[in-house]
CSV table of C-alpha atoms in Angstrom, one decimal:
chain,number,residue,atom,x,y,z
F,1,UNK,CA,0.0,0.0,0.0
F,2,UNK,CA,1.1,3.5,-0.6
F,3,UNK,CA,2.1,5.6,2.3
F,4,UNK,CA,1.2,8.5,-0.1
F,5,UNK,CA,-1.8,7.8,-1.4
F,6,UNK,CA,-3.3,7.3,2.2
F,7,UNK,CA,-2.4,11.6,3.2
F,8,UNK,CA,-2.0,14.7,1.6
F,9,UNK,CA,0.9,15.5,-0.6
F,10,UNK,CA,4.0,17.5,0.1
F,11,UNK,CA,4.6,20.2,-2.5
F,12,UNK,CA,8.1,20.5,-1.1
F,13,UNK,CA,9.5,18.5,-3.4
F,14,UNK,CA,11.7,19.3,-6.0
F,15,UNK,CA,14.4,18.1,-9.3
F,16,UNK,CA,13.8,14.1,-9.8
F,17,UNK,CA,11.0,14.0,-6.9
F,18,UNK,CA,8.7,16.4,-9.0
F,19,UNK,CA,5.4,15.6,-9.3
F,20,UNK,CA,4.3,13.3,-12.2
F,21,UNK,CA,2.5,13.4,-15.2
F,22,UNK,CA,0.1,10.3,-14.2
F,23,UNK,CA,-1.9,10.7,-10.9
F,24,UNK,CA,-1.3,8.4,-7.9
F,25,UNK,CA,-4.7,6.6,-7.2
F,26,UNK,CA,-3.1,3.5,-4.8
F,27,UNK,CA,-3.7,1.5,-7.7
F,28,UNK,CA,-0.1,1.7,-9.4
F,29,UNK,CA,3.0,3.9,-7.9
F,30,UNK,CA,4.7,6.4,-10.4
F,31,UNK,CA,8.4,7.5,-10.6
F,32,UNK,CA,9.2,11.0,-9.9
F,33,UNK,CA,7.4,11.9,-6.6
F,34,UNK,CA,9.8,12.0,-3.3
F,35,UNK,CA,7.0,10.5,-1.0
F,36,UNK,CA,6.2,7.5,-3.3
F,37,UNK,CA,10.1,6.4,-3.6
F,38,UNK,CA,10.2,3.6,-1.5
F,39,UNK,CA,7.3,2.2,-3.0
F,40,UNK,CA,8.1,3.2,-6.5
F,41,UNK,CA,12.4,1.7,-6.0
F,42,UNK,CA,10.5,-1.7,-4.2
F,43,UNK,CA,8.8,-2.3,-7.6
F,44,UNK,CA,11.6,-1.3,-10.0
F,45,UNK,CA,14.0,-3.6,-8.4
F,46,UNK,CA,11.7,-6.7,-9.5
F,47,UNK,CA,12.3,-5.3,-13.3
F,48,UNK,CA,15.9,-4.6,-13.3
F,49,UNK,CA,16.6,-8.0,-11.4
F,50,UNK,CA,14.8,-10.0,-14.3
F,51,UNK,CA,15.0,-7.9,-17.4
F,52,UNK,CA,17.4,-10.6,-18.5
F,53,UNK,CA,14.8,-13.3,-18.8
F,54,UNK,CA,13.2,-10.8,-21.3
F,55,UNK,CA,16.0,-10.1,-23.9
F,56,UNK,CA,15.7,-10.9,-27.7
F,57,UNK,CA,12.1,-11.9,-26.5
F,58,UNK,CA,8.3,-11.0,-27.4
F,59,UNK,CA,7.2,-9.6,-23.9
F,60,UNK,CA,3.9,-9.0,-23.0
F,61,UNK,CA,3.3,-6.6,-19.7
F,62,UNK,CA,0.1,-7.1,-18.5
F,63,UNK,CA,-1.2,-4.3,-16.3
F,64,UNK,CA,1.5,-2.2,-16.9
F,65,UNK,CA,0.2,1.0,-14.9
F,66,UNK,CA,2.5,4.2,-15.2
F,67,UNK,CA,4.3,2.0,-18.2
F,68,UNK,CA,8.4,2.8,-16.5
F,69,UNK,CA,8.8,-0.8,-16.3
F,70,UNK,CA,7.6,-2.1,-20.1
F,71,UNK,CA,10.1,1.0,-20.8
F,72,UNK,CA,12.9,-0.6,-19.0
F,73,UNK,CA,12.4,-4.3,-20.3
F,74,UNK,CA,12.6,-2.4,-23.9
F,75,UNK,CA,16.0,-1.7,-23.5
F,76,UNK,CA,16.7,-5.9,-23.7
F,77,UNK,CA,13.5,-7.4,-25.2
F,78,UNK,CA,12.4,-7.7,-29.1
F,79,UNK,CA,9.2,-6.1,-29.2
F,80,UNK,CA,7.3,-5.0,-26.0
F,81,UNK,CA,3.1,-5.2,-25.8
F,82,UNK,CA,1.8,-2.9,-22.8
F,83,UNK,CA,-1.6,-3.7,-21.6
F,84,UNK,CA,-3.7,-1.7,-19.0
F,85,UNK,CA,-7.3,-1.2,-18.3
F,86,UNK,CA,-7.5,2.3,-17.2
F,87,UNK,CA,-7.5,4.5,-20.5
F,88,UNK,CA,-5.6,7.1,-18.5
F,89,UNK,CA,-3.0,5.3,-18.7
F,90,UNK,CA,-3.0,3.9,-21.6
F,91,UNK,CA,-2.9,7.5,-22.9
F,92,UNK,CA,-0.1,8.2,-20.7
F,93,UNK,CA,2.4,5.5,-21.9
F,94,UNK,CA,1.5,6.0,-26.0
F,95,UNK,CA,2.7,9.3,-25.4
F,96,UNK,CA,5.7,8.9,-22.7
F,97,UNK,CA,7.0,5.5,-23.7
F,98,UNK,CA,7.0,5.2,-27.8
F,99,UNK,CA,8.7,1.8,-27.3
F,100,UNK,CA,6.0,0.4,-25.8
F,101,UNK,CA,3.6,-1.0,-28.3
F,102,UNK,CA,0.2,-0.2,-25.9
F,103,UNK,CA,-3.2,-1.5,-25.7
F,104,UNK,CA,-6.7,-1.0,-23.9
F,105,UNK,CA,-7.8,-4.4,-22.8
F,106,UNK,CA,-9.1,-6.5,-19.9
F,107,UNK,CA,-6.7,-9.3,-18.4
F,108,UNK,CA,-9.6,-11.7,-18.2
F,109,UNK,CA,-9.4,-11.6,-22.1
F,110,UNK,CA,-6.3,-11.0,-23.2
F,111,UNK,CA,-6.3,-8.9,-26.6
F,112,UNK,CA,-3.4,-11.0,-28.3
F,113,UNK,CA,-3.7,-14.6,-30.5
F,114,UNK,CA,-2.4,-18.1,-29.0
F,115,UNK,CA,0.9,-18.2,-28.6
F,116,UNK,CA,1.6,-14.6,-29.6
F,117,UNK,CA,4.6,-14.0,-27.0
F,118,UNK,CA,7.6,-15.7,-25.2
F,119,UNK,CA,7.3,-13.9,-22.0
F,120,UNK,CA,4.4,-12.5,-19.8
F,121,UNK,CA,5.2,-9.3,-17.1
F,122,UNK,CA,2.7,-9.0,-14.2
F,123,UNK,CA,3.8,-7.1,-11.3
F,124,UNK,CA,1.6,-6.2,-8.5
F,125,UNK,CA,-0.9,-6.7,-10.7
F,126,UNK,CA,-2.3,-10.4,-9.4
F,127,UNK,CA,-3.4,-9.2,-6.2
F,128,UNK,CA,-5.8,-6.6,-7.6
F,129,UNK,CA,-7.9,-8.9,-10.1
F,130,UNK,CA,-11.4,-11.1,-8.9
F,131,UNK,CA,-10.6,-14.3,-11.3
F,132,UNK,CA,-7.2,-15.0,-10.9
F,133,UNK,CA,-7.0,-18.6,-11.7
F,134,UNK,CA,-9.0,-16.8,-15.4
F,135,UNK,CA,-6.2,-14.4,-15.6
F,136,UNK,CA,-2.9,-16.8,-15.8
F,137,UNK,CA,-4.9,-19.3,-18.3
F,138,UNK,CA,-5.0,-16.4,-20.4
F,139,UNK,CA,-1.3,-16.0,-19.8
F,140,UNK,CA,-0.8,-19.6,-21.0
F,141,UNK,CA,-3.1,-19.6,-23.8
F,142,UNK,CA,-0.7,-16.3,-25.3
F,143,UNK,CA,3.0,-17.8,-24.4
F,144,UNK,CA,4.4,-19.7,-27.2
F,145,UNK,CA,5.3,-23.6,-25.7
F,146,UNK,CA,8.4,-22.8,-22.9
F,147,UNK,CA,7.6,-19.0,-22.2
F,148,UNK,CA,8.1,-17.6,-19.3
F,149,UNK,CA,5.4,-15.9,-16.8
F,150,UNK,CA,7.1,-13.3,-14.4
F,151,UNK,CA,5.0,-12.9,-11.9
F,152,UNK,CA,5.4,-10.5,-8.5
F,153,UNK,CA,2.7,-9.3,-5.8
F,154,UNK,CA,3.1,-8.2,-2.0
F,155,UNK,CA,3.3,-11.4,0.7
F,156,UNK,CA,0.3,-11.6,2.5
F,157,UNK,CA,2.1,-13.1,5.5
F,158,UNK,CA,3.7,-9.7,5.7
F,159,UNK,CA,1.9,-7.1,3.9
F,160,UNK,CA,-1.5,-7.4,6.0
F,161,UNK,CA,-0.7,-10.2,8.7
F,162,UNK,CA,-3.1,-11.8,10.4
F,163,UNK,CA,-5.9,-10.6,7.8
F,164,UNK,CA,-8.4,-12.4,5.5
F,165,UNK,CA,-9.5,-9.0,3.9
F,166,UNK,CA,-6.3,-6.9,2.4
F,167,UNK,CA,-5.4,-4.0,4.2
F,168,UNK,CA,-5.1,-1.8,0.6
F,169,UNK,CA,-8.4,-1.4,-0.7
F,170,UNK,CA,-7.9,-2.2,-3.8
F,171,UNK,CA,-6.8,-5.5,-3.7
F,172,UNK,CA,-9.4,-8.7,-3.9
F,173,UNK,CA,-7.2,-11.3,-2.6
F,174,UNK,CA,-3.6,-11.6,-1.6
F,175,UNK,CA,-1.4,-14.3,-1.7
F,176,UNK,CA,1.4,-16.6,0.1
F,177,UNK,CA,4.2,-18.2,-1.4
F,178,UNK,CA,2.4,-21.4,-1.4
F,179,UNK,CA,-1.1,-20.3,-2.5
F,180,UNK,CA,1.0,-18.5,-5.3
F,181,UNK,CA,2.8,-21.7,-6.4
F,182,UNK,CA,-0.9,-23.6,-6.4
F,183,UNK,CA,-2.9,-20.7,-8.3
F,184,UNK,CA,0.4,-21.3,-11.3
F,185,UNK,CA,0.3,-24.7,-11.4
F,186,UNK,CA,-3.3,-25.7,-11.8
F,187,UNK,CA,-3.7,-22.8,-14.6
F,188,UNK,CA,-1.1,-24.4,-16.8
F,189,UNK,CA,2.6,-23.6,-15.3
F,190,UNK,CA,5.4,-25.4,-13.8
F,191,UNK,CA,7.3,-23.4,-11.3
F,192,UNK,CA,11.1,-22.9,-11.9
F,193,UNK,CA,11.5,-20.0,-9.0
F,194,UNK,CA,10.0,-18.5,-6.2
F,195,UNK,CA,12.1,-15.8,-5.0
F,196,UNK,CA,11.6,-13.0,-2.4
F,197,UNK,CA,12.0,-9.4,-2.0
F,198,UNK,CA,13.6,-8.1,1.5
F,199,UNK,CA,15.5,-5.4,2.9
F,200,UNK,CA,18.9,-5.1,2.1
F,201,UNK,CA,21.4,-3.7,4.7
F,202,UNK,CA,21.0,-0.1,4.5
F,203,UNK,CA,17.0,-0.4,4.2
F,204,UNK,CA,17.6,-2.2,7.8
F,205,UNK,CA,19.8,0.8,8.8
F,206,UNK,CA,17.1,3.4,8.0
F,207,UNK,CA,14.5,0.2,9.8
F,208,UNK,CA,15.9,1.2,13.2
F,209,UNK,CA,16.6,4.7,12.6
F,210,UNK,CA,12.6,4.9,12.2
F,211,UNK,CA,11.4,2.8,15.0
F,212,UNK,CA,12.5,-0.2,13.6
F,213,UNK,CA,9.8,0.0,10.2
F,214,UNK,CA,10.7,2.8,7.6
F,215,UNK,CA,7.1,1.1,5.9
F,216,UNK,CA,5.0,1.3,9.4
F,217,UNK,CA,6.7,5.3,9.5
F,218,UNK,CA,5.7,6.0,6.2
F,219,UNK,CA,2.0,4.8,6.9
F,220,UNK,CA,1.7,6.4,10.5
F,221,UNK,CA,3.2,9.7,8.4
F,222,UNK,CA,0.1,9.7,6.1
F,223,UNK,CA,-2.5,8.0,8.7
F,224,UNK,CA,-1.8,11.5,10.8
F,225,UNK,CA,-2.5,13.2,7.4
F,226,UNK,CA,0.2,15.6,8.8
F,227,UNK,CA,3.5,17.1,6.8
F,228,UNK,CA,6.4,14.7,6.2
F,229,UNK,CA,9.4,15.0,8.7
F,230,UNK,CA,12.5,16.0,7.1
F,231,UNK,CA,14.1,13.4,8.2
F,232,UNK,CA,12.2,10.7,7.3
F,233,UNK,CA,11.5,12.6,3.1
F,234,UNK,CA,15.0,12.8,2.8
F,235,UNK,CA,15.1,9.0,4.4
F,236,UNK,CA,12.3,8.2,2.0
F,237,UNK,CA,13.8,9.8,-0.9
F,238,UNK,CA,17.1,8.4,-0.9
F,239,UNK,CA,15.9,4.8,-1.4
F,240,UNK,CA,17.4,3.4,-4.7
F,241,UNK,CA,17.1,-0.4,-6.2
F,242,UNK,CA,20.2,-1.9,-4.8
F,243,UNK,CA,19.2,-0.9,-1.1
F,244,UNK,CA,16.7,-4.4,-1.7
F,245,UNK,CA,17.7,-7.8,-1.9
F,246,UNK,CA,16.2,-10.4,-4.0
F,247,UNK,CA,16.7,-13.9,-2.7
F,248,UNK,CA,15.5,-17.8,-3.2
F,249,UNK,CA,14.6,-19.5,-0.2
F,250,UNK,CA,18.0,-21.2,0.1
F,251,UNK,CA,19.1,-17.6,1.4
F,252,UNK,CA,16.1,-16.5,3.4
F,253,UNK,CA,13.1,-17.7,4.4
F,254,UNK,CA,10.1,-16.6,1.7
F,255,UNK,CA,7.5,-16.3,4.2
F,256,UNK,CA,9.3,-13.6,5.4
F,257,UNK,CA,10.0,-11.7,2.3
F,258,UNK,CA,7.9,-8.4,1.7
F,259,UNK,CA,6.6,-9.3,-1.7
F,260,UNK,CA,7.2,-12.3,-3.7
F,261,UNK,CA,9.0,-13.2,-7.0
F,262,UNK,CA,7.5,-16.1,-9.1
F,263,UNK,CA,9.4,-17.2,-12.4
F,264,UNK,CA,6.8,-19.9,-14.1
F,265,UNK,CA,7.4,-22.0,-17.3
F,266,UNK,CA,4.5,-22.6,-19.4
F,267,UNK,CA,4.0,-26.5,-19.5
């Protein structure tokens, strides 16, 4: 959940942290806004880590929101397809992001033939649509035979513990590490990878420098729906991709991690 979305803005902000072009709704996070980094560098790290998997390739992003990451994977793949139902956005990435090749559609019904691309995108996208198990048969049905579904969304253990009803209000149904693995392998996957997202070293530092959660200070911040401390914007705004780790469970334990990493080959 965004710690932004939740309060009012601050206008303080200024160079890279300027405000975007795309408003934040707590749907998607955008680049470019100081109070939104954390969030925003939590997200991109997913795409830089696994770009690879996407070079030479046919990539399809499904859901692709503020459209930064389809940008990114454009640098490596073939030909990138951005898909997003919200027209706003849509509009947004045909005229930011001319690599992007970008549709209108619903992820219940993909808008592409059988076997159209090599690799699916969907991050922090799963947790937000009503017929999952719908969605990733569609994913299948467009992979050619051996593509690749990338697939990331927040951990429920850890993103609204001790919950059956998501804290963000706009997400239907969050997901463990093992409901994840079952919800790819009866729609038509086999699971190479599950990895995790955590905290790397510094992110800890800033952890106990803000009573031992930078997340559970961002959301107090914007629960108050009072100005950001100095210290803690400037904390927030300094966050860049390599401040996370992303690990398999033979390094950490994936119930623990804050959002999870899913690489599934289509079968």
């Amino acid at each position: 959940m965004s710690a932004y979305v939740a309060g009012a803005a601050n206008d303080a902000a200024t160079g890279e942290n300027s405000r975007p072009e795309l408003p934040l709704t707590g749907e998607r996070t955008v680049p470019g806004l100081a109070e939104e980094n954390y969030w925003f560098r939590r997200h991109e790290v997913v795409y830089e880590r696994l770009a690879g998997r996407c070079a030479s390739r046919d990539v399809l992003e499904a859901g692709c929101g503020e459209g930064y990451g389809a940008d990114l994977i454009a640098d490596v793949a073939r030909r990138v397809i951005g898909l997003d139902y919200d027209e706003t956005a849509v509009a947004h990435v045909r005229a930011r992001y001319p690599r992007v090749e970008m549709h209108h559609g619903n992820l219940a019904a993909l808008p592409l033939a059988d076997e159209t691309v090599d690799v699916v995108v969907n991050f922090q996208v799963i947790e937000h649509l009503w017929d999952q198990g719908q969605f990733v048969r569609e994913c299948a049905r467009v992979l050619r035979p051996g593509g690749l579904l990338l697939m990331s969304t927040p951990n429920r253990i850890t993103f609204s513990p001790g919950r059956d009803t998501p804290i963000n209000p706009f997400h239907t149904r969050e997901l463990n590490a093992a409901e994840l693995t079952e919800l790819l392998t009866d729609n038509g996957f086999a699971l190479e990878s599950m990895l995790g997202v955590f905290h790397g070293p510094r992110l800890l530092e800033l952890d106990a420098r803000h009573g031992g959660s930078l997340i559970d200070a961002q959301i107090a911040r914007a629960l108050a729906d009072a100005p950001w401390p100095a210290e803690l914007l400037a904390d927030v705004a300094s966050v860049r991709t390599e401040d996370f780790d992303l690990l398999d469970a033979a390094e950490r334990d994936i119930d623990d991690s804050l959002d999870l990493v899913a690489i599934a080959v289509r079968t």
